[in-house]
Amino acid sequence: NAGVTQTPKFRVLKTGQSMTLLCAQDMNHEYMYWYRQDPGMGLRLIHYSVGEGTTAKGEVPDGYNVSRLKKQNFLLGLESAAPSQTSVYFCASSYQQRNQPQHFGDGTRLSIL
Amino acid sequence: AQKITQTQPGMFVQEKEAVTLDCTYDTSDPSYGLFWYKQPSSGEMIFLIYQGSYDQQNATEGRYSLNFQKARKSANLVISASQLGDSAMYFCAMREGMGGGYQKVTFGTGTKLQVIP
C-alpha cells in the first residue's frame, strides 16, 4: 500500500532557484496538507486543500504556492528559494471527518544554500 | 495563546516502566479531536491514538492510552511497559472546526522520549 508518497526525498538548492515538491495519495482523501518541520517548532501548516481545485493558506504560507489539479495530487512550489526555507517538508492527507487522523508522507529534506 | 502545549521537551524512562507525556489544549469549539503521533529517528509520522471531545471513555490502543481530562483541557499520552523502540518524538495534535466545513489541525512542539535499557 503506497499511502502518501512524496518526491523527492532530498534536495539541495541554491538561493533563488525554484522547485516543486510532489505529493500523491491513493486513499481517496478529500483533504491534503503541506507542513514544514523545524527543530523545536513542531509542524507548521503551509497550505492546505479541502478538495480538487481548492487551496488555502495555512500559518506560514509566504514564499510558497500550491496547486491541486487532481484529487490525488498536491504540489508545493518554491518560486525563489531562500535559506529560511531550509526545512523538512511533510505532506499529509485525511478524510474530512473530524475523527480521522492524517496520513503522512516520509518527508522531503530541503536545503537552501 | 498556544493551541497545543507540550511542556516536556525531553523525557527519560526506564525500559518496562510506564511514562506519561503531557498535552494541554485550547479551543472554543465544542466538537474537536485530539491525536497523538510518534516520529522515530527515521522521520516518518505514525498515528497512535485518537480521542474525541464527546467520547465518554479514555481511548486505548494496545500499550497506549489517553488520559483525557476535558475540564482541565488536557490529553496526556500514557505508554505502559516502555520498550526501546518507543524512543522517539511524540506530537500531540488537535483538530477543530473553523467554519465552512474545514477542520484545522494544530500540532504541539513535541516531546522527545528516550527509553533507557
mmCIF file of C-alpha atoms in Angstrom, chain B residues 8 20-21 24 26 35 39 42 46 50-51 53 57-58 65 67 69 78-79 81 85-86 88 96 100 107-108:
data_model
loop_
_atom_site.group_PDB
_atom_site.id
_atom_site.type_symbol
_atom_site.label_atom_id
_atom_site.label_comp_id
_atom_site.label_asym_id
_atom_site.label_seq_id
_atom_site.Cartn_x
_atom_site.Cartn_y
_atom_site.Cartn_z
ATOM 1 C CA GLN B 8 8.214 18.473 28.297
ATOM 2 C CA THR B 20 3.094 9.967 30.748
ATOM 3 C CA LEU B 21 3.576 12.636 28.112
ATOM 4 C CA THR B 24 -2.842 20.673 27.098
ATOM 5 C CA ASP B 26 -7.125 25.436 24.000
ATOM 6 C CA PHE B 35 -4.439 12.919 18.250
ATOM 7 C CA GLN B 39 8.062 10.286 14.976
ATOM 8 C CA SER B 42 13.814 7.683 10.762
ATOM 9 C CA ILE B 46 2.920 7.474 12.813
ATOM 10 C CA TYR B 50 -7.432 9.427 18.920
ATOM 11 C CA GLN B 51 -9.817 10.964 21.465
ATOM 12 C CA SER B 53 -14.299 15.615 22.671
ATOM 13 C CA GLN B 57 -14.212 6.864 27.910
ATOM 14 C CA ASN B 58 -10.490 7.354 27.570
ATOM 15 C CA SER B 65 -3.846 5.146 26.440
ATOM 16 C CA ASN B 67 -5.783 10.325 29.884
ATOM 17 C CA GLN B 69 -9.488 15.411 31.324
ATOM 18 C CA VAL B 78 0.357 7.135 28.699
ATOM 19 C CA ILE B 79 2.709 4.473 27.393
ATOM 20 C CA ALA B 81 5.654 -1.144 29.687
ATOM 21 C CA GLY B 85 11.508 1.067 20.228
ATOM 22 C CA ASP B 86 9.363 3.698 21.948
ATOM 23 C CA ALA B 88 11.026 8.867 19.514
ATOM 24 C CA GLU B 96 -11.114 21.689 15.471
ATOM 25 C CA GLY B 100 -17.198 26.319 6.292
ATOM 26 C CA PHE B 107 0.436 20.405 16.429
ATOM 27 C CA GLY B 108 2.390 20.849 19.620
#
